[in-house]
Every structure is written in C-alpha cells, then in structure tokens.
Short mmCIF file of C-alpha atoms in Angstrom, two decimals:
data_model
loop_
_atom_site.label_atom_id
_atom_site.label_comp_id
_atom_site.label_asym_id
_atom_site.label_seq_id
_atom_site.Cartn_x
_atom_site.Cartn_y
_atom_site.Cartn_z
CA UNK A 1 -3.46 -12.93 -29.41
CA UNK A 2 -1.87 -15.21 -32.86
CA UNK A 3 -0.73 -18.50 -31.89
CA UNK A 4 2.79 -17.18 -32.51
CA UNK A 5 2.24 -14.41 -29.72
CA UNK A 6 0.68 -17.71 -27.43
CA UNK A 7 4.16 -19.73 -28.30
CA UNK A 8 6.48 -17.19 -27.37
CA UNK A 9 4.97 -16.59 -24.38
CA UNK A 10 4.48 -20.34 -23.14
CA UNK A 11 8.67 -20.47 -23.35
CA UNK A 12 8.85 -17.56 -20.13
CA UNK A 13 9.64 -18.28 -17.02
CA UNK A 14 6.85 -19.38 -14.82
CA UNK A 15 7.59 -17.43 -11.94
CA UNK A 16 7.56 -14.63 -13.74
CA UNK A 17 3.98 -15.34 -15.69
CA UNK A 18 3.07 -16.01 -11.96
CA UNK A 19 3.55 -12.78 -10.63
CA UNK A 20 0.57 -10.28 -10.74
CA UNK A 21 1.17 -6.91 -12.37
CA UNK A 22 1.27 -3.93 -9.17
CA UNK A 23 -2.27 -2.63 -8.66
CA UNK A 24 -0.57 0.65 -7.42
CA UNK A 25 0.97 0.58 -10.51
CA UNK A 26 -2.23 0.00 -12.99
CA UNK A 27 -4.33 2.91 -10.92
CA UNK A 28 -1.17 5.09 -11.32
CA UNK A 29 -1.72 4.30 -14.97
CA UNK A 30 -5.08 5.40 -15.40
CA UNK A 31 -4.90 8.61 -13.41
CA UNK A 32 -1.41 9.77 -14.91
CA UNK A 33 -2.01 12.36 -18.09
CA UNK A 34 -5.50 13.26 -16.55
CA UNK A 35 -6.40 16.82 -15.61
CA UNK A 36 -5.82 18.17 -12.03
CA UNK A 37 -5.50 14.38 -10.90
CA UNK A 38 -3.52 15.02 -7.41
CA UNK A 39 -0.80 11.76 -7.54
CA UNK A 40 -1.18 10.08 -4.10
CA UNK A 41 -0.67 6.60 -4.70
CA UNK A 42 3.06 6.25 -4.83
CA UNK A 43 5.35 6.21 -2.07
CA UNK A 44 7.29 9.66 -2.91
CA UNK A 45 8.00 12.79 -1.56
CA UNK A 46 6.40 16.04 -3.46
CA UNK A 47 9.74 18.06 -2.48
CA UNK A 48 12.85 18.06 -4.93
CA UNK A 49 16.05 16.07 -3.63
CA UNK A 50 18.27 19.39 -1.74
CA UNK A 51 20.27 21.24 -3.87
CA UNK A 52 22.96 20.42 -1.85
CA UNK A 53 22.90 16.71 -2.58
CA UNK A 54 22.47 18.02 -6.69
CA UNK A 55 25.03 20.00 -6.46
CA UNK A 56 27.52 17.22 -5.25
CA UNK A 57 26.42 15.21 -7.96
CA UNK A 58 27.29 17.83 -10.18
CA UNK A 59 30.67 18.36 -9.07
CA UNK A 60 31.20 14.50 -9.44
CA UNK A 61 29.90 15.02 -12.96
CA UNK A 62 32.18 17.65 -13.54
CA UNK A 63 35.23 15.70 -12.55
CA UNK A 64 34.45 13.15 -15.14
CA UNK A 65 33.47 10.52 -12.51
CA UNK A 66 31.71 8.37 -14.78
CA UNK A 67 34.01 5.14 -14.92
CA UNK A 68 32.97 1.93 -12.54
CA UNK A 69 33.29 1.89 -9.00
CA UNK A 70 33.94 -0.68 -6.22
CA UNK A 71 31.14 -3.39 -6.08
CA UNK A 72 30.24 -2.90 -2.37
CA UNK A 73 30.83 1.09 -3.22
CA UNK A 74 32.85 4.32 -2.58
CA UNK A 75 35.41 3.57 0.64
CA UNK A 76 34.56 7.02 1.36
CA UNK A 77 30.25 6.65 1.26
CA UNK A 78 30.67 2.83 3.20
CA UNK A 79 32.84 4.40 5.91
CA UNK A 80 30.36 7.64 6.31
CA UNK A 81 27.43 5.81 6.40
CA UNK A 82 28.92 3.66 9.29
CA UNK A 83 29.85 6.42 11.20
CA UNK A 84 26.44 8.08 10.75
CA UNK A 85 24.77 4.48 11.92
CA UNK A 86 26.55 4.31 14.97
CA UNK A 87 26.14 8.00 15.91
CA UNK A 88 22.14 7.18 15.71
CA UNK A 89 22.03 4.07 17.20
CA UNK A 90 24.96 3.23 19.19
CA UNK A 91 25.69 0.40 16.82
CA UNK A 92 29.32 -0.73 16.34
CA UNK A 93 29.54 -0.91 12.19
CA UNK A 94 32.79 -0.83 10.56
CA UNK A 95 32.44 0.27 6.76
CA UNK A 96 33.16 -3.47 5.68
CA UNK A 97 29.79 -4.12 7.17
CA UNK A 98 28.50 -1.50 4.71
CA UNK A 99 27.74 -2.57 1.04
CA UNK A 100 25.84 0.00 -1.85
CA UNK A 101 23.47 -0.90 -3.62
CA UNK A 102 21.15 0.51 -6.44
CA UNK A 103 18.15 1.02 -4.96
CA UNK A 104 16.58 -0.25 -1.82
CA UNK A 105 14.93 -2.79 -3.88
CA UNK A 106 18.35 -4.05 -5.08
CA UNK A 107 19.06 -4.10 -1.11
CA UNK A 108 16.40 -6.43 -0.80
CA UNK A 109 17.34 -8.76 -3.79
CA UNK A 110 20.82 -9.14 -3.00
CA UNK A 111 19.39 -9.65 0.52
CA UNK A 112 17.50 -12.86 -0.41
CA UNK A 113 20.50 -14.15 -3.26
CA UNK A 114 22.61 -14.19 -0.18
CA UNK A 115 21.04 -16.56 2.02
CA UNK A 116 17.79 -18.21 -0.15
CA UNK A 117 18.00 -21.15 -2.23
CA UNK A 118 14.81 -21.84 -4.43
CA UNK A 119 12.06 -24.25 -2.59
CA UNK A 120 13.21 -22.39 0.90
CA UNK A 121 10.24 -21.54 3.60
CA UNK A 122 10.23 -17.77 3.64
CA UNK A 123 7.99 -15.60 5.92
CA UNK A 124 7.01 -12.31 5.36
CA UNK A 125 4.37 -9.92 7.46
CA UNK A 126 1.81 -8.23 5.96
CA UNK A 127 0.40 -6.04 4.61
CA UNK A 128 3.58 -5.14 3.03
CA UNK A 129 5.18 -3.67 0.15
CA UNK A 130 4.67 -5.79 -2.63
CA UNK A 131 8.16 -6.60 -3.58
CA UNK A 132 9.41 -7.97 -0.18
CA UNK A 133 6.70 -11.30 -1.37
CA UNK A 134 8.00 -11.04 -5.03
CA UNK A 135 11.80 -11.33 -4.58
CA UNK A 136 11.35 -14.66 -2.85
CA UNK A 137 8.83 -15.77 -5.74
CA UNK A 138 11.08 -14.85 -8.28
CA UNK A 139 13.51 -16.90 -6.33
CA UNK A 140 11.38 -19.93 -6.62
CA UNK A 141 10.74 -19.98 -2.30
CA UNK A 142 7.71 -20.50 -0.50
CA UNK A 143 6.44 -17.57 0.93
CA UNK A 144 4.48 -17.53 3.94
CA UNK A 145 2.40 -14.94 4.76
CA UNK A 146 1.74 -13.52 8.54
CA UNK A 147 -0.63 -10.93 9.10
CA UNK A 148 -0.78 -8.11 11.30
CA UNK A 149 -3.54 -8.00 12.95
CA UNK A 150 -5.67 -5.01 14.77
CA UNK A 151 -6.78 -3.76 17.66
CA UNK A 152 -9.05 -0.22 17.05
CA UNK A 153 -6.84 1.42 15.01
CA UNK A 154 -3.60 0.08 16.37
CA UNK A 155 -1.40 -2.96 14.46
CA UNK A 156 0.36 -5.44 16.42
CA UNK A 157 2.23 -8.54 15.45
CA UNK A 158 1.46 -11.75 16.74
CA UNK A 159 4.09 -13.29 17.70
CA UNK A 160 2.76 -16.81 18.47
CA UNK A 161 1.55 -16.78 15.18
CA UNK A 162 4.57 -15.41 13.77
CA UNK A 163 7.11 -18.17 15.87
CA UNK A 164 4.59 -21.33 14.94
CA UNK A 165 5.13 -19.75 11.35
CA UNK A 166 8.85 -19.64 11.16
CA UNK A 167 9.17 -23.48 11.46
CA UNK A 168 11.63 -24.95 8.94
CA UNK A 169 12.20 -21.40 7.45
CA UNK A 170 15.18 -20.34 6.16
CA UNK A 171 14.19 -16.17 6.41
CA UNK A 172 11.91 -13.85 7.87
CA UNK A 173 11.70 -10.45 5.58
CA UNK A 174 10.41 -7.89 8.05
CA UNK A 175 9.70 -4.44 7.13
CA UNK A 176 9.19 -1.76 10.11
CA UNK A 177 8.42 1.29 10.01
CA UNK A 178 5.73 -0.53 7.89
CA UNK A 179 4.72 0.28 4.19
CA UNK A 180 1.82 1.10 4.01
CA UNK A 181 0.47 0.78 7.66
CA UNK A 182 2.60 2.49 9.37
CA UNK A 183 3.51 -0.13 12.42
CA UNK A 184 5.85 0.30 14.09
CA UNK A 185 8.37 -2.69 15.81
CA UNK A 186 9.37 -1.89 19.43
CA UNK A 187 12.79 -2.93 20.24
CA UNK A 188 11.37 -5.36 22.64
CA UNK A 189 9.85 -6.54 19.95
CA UNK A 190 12.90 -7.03 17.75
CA UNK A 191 14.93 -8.06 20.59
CA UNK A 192 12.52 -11.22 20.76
CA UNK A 193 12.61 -11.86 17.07
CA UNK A 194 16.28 -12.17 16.87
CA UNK A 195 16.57 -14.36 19.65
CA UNK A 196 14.15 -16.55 18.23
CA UNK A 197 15.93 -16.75 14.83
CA UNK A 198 19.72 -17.05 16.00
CA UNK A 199 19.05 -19.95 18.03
CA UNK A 200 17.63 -21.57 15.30
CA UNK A 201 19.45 -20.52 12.35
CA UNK A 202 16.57 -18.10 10.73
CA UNK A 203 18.27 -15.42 8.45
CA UNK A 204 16.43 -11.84 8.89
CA UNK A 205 16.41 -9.50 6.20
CA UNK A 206 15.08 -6.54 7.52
CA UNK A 207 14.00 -3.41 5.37
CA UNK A 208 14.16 -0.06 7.59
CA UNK A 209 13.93 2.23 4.49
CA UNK A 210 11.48 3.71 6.67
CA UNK A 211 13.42 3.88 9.96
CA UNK A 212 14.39 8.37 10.24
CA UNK A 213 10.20 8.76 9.03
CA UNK A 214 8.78 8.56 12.46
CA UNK A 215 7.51 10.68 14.73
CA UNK A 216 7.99 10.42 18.16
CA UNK A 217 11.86 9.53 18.36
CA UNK A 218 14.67 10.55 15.96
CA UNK A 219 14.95 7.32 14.58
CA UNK A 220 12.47 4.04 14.64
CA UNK A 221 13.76 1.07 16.62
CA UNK A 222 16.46 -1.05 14.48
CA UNK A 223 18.02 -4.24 14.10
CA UNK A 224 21.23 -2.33 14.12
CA UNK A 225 20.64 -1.67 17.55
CA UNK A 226 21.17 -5.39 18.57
CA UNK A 227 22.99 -7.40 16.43
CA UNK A 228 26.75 -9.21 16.87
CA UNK A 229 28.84 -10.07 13.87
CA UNK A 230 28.01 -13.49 13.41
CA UNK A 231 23.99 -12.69 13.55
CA UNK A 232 22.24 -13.62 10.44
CA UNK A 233 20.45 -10.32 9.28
CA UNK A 234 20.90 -8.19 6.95
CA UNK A 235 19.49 -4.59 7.05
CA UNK A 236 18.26 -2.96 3.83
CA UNK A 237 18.29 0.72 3.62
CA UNK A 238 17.96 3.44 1.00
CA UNK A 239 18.60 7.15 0.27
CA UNK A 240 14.81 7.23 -1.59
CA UNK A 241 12.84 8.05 1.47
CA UNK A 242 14.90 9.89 4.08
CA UNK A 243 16.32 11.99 1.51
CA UNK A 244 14.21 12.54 -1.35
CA UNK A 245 15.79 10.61 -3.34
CA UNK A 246 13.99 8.12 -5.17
CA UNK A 247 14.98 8.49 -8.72
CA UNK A 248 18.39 8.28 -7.70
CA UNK A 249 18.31 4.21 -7.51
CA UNK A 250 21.00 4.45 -4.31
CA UNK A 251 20.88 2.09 -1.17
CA UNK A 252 22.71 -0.12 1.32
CA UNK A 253 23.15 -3.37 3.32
CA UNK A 254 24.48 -3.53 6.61
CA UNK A 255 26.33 -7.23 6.45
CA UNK A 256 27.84 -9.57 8.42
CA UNK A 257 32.09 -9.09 7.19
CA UNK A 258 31.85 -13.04 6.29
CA UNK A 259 29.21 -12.09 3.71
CA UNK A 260 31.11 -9.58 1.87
CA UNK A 261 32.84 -12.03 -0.50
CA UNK A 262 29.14 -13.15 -1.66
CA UNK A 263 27.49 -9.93 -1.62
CA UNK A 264 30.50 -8.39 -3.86
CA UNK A 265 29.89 -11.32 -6.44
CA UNK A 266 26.27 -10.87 -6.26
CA UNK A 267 26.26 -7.14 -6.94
CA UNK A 268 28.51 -7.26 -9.89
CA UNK A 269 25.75 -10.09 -11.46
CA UNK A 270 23.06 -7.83 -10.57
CA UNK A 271 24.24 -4.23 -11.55
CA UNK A 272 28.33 -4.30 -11.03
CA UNK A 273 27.83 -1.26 -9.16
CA UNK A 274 26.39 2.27 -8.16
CA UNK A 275 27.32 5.30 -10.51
CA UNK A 276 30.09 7.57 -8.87
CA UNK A 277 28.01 10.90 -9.18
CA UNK A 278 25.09 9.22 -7.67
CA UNK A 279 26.89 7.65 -4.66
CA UNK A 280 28.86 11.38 -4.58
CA UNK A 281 24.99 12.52 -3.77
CA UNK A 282 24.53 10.14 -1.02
CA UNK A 283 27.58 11.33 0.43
CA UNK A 284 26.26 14.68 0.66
CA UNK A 285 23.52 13.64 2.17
CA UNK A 286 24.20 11.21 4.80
CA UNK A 287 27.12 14.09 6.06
CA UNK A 288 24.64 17.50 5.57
CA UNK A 289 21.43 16.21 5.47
CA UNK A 290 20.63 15.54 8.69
CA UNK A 291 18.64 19.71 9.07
CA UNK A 292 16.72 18.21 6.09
CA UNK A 293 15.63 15.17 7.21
CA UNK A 294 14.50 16.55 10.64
CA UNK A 295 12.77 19.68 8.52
CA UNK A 296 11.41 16.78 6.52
CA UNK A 297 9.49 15.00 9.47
CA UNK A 298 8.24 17.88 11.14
CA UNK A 299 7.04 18.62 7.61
CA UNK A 300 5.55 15.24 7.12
CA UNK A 301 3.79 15.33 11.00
CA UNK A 302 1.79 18.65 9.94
CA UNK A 303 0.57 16.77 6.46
CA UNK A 304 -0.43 13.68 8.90
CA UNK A 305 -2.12 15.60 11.25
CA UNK A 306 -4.18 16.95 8.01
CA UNK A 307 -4.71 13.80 7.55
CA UNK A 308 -5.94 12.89 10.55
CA UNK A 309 -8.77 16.16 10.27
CA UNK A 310 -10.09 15.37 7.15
CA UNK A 311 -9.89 11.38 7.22
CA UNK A 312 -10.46 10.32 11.06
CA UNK A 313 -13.44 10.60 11.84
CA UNK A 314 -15.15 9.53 8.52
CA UNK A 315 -18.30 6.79 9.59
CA UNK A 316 -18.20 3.10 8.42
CA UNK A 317 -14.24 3.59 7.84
CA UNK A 318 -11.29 2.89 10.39
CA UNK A 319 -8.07 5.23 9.68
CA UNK A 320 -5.34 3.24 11.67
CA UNK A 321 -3.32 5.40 14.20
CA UNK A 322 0.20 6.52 12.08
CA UNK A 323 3.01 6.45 14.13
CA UNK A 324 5.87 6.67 11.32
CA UNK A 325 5.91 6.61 7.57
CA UNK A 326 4.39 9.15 5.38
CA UNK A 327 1.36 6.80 4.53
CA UNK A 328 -2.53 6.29 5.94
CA UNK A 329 -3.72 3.21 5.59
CA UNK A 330 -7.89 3.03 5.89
CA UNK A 331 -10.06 0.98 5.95
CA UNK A 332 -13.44 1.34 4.18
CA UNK A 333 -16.24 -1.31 5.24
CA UNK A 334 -17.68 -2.49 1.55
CA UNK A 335 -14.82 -2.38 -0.77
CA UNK A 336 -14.00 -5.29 -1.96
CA UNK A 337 -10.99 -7.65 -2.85
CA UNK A 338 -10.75 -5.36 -6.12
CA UNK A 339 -11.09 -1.93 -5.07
CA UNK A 340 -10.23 -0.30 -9.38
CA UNK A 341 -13.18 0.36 -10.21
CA UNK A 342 -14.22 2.32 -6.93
CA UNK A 343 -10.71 4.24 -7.02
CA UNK A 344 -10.80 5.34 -10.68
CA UNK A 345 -13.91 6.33 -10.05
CA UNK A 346 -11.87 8.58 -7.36
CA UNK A 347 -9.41 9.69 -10.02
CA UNK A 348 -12.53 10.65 -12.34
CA UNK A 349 -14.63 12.69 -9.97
CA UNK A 350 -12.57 13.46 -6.94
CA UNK A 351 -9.38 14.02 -8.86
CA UNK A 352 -7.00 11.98 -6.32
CA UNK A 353 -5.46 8.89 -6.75
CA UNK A 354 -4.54 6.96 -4.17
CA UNK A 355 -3.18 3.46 -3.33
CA UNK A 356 -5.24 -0.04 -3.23
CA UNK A 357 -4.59 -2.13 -0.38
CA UNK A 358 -4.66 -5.00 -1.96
CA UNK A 359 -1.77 -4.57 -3.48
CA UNK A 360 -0.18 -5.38 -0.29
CA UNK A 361 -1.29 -8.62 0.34
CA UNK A 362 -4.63 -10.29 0.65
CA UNK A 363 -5.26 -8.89 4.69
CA UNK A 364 -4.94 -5.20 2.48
CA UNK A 365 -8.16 -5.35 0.78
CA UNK A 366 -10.22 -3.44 1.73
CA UNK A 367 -8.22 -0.34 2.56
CA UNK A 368 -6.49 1.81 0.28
CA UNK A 369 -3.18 3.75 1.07
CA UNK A 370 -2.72 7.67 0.91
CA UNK A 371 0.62 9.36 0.91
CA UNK A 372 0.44 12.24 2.60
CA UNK A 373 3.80 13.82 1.70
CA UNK A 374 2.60 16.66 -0.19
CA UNK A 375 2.87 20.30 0.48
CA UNK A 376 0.04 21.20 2.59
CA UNK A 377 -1.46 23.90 0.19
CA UNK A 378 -1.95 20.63 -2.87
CA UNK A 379 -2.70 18.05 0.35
CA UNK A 380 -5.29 19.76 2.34
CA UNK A 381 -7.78 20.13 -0.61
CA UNK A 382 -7.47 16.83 -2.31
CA UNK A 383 -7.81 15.05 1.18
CA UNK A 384 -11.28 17.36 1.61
CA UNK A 385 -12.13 15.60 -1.95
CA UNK A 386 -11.55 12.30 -0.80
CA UNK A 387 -13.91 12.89 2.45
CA UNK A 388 -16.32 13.93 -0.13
CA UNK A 389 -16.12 11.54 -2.25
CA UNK A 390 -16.22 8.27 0.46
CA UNK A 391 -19.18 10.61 1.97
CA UNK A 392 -20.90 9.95 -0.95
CA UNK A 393 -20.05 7.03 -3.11
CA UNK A 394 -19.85 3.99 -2.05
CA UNK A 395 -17.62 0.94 -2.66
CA UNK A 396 -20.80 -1.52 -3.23
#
C-alpha cells in the first residue's frame, strides 16, 4: 500500500476502520462464480417474490409512479399494515404508529438514531445478526453483549444475566425469532422484559423480521402484543423474509405517535423515502399474501425436517432444536474461532456454502449457519454433502 493510499485512509472515520468486514459475506465471496456451489449462507429464500406482488409493482410502474413519496410512506400501505397487525395479534395500531422504511436494516438504523446518543450503554443478545451490534458501533455506543446460553439443543435467555446487564443502558436491541439460532421469546418472556425496561426508562428496539417464520403458531410472540403508547420500543419489521422479498429494500417501524416528528426527519436524512412501485408491492402483499406466506412455512417445515434427517444425528456435533426461522445453527466440536478455511474447504469439495457462526458474535464460533429455504429437490442433496463432508474432514 503507497504512503498516499496509508494517508487517505488514516483521515476515515474510526468507527468505521473498526468494524470487521461480514464473514458471511467473504465465504459468499469465494464460493460465488464456482461450479455447482449450492448458495446456503445467506439468509434468502430460493423462491421468486409472487407474481402477484410483481405485478402490482408493475402497474405502479405503469402509472408513472416514480416521483417521491411521504417520509413515513404511502397512507394507504401504513394504514394496511396496521390493520393486518392487529388482525394477528390483537394489537391496537393506528397507521400513525406505522412508519416505511427501506429495508429492515434501515428499520433498525432509524431505530437506534431515534433514541441513542453516541457513548450510550447498549445491550444486545447473541448470537445475532451482525448488524443489530454494528448500528450502535457506527453510532459511537457501547455495546454490551449477552449471550444465550444452552441447554441440549435448546437456547434460553438468562435473564439475571440479561437484567444485571441492562444497568445504566439506554437500549436493549432484541431480535426473536432469532437469526441464526432460531430462539424463540415466549411472551412471558417479553412480558418480563418490558416491565423491566419501562420502569426504568430502557428503550427496546425489537427486530421481529422473523416473527410469521415459525412453526408451531401463526405468528411468533411480539412486542406488539403488549405495548401502550407511551412504551419505549420500537418494532422493526420487513417485507424481505415473510414475503420473498429481499431485493426489494422495503420495511417498517411500529412507533410510539410522539416519535413520528423524529422518525420523519430521520428518514428523509437517511433515504427521504421508499419508491412508490416498491411500497405498491408491499401493498399487495401484506393484503393477498397471507395463502403465500402460510404455503411458505409449511414449505420451509418440510426443508427443516430435511434438515433435521441429514444433520441431527451427526457425532461430535450438536444441531440446536429449530423452532422458527429458516436457519440451523450447529455446532461442530473442533472448529475454531475462524472457521474459512474449514468452510471453503466445504465450498471446494462438498460444493455448499454455508454460514460461519462467528459472524454472529464471539458465543457463534464454532457453529456455522445453514439456510434451509431451498426447494427440496437442490436442499436434500447438498445437505447429504455436508453430512459427508463433516463425516470426514475435520475442523482441526
């Protein structure tokens, strides 16, 4: 690297030369372009986003509907995506508690501008997904890091640990249905959390991107279940996951009304606001798609239960029970902190890719993650590859 190369990048930020390139992403890297590499590391469906959601797109497209739009979004989207919130969890949203965002991620980040100020305590749990740590980093906090921890193959929070933790904090980021284990928070659970944080003044920012992927209820316990007005949490929520959506960049926040004034401010710094055509999509789906997302997660409980046959009963490994999500997370005794070499060795000889666990967080090594939503006929014999290939290589 030439000294002038060295001197342009000494005047960066320092948060941002701080934070460690995505592991998921650098494996992703070295398997994409490859032969007959089957892609299981990210967190994407294999199936196409409905035509019907295309198709409304289309039509939005063919209007013209290509000028700005409202910060907080389309009256029409916010007050549809209230309805549909309160119809699946007896909630009591009005659309001004409903905001759009572009992405889930962007959720997230206009989560944290809301209520963080840099030097803040923030606690997240992990393993997580990487950028629910990040945001706050690039936000100059102090994140604290809780782990899950594990009894046989089940994850439970502890919420001693978690409580001592949350001392002088000004957020907890909490992320259930969990990416990329899989745990799951029972509204007991929740219910204790919030009361905990309201009567000490602890913002929650919770992401439940996750929350219609489970599968033994029609939707995974929620905040939106249990909060008043004046609580401080903010829900983060996407079309990605539910819908099959990801490369449509199109979320939400459910908000406290007092926060709108903030949020709209924030969201025309960030992006100014969601495209027409794509928010036209979301439409579509949050009013039709409920057949597909119910087709979806029966779908997605066959490819786990594949899962579960080819990866659960492998020796000197630990496949944690997967309650929601379309993710296993497993543990393999012997890898290590850095688990590249032993995964692109994967890519080059089983032809899989898959996740590394440390990617989210330091309690992740160890494991790597497999998404398992992939057409059985692609899934079945790349999962036999991977059982051959931890048979018979191992990480040490």
């Amino acid at each position: 690297m030439s000294n002038a190369e060295l001197s342009l990048l000494n005047g960066i930020s320092q948060r941002a030369q701080r934070l460690d390139e995505s592991p998921i992403r650098s494996i992703a890297n070295y398997g994409m372009g490859k032969n007959d590499v089957t892609p299981l590391w990210f967190g994407e469906a294999s199936s196409a986003t409905p035509d019907f959601i295309c198709q409304a797109a289309s039509e939005s497209l063919s209007r013209y509907e290509t000028k700005y739009t409202p910060n907080t979004g389309l009256p029409e989207l916010c007050q549809a995506i209230a309805h549909y919130q309160n119809n699946l969890f007896g909630s009591h949203f009005a659309p001004e508690n409903v905001s759009i965002t572009v992405s889930g991620t962007n959720a997230v980040m206009i989560a944290a501008q809301s209520c963080l100020n840099p030097a803040d305590k923030v606690v997240v749990i992990e393993p997580l997904f990487p950028t629910l740590a990040a945001i706050p980093e690039i936000l100059g906090c102090q994140v604290i890091r809780v782990a899950l921890k594990t009894k046989g193959k089940t994850f439970y929070l502890d919420t001693e640990e978690l409580f001592s933790s949350l001392h002088g904090a000004q957020a907890l980021i909490i992320n259930s249905p969990s990416n990329p284990t899989g745990w799951v928070a029972s509204k007991e659970l929740l219910t204790e959390i919030l009361k905990f944080c309201r009567q000490r003044g602890i913002w929650i920012i919770s992401d439940e991107v996750y929350s219609r992927h489970i599968f033994d209820s029609e939707a995974a316990p929620s905040f939106c279940e249990l909060v008043s007005e004046y609580d401080r949490v903010i829900i983060c929520n996407s079309f990605s996951k539910a819908w099959a959506m990801t490369g449509w960049r199109l979320g939400w926040l459910n908000i406290p009304k007092a926060l709108i004034p903030t949020v709209r401010k924030l969201t025309e710094f960030n992006v100014s606001c969601a495209s027409a055509f794509s928010q036209a999509g979301g439409l579509a789906a949050i009013e039709q798609g409920e057949d597909f997302v119910q087709s979806s997660v029966a779908a997605l409980k066959k490819s786990r239960d594949c899962m579960l046959q080819f990866l659960g009963d492998l020796p000197n490994t630990t496949l944690y029970e997967m309650k929601a999500t379309f993710y296993g997370f497993l543990k393999i005794d012997g890898l290590g902190y850095d688990s590249q070499p032993y995964l692109r060795e994967m890519i080059d000889k089983a032809k899989v890719g898959v996740a590394p666990g440390e990617a989210f967080g330091v309690s992740g090594a160890g494991h790597i993650r497999i998404c398992h939503a992939t057409q059985l006929p692609l899934l079945k014999p790349a999962l036999e590859r991977v059982r051959e290939f931890i048979l018979n290589v191992k990480p040490f």
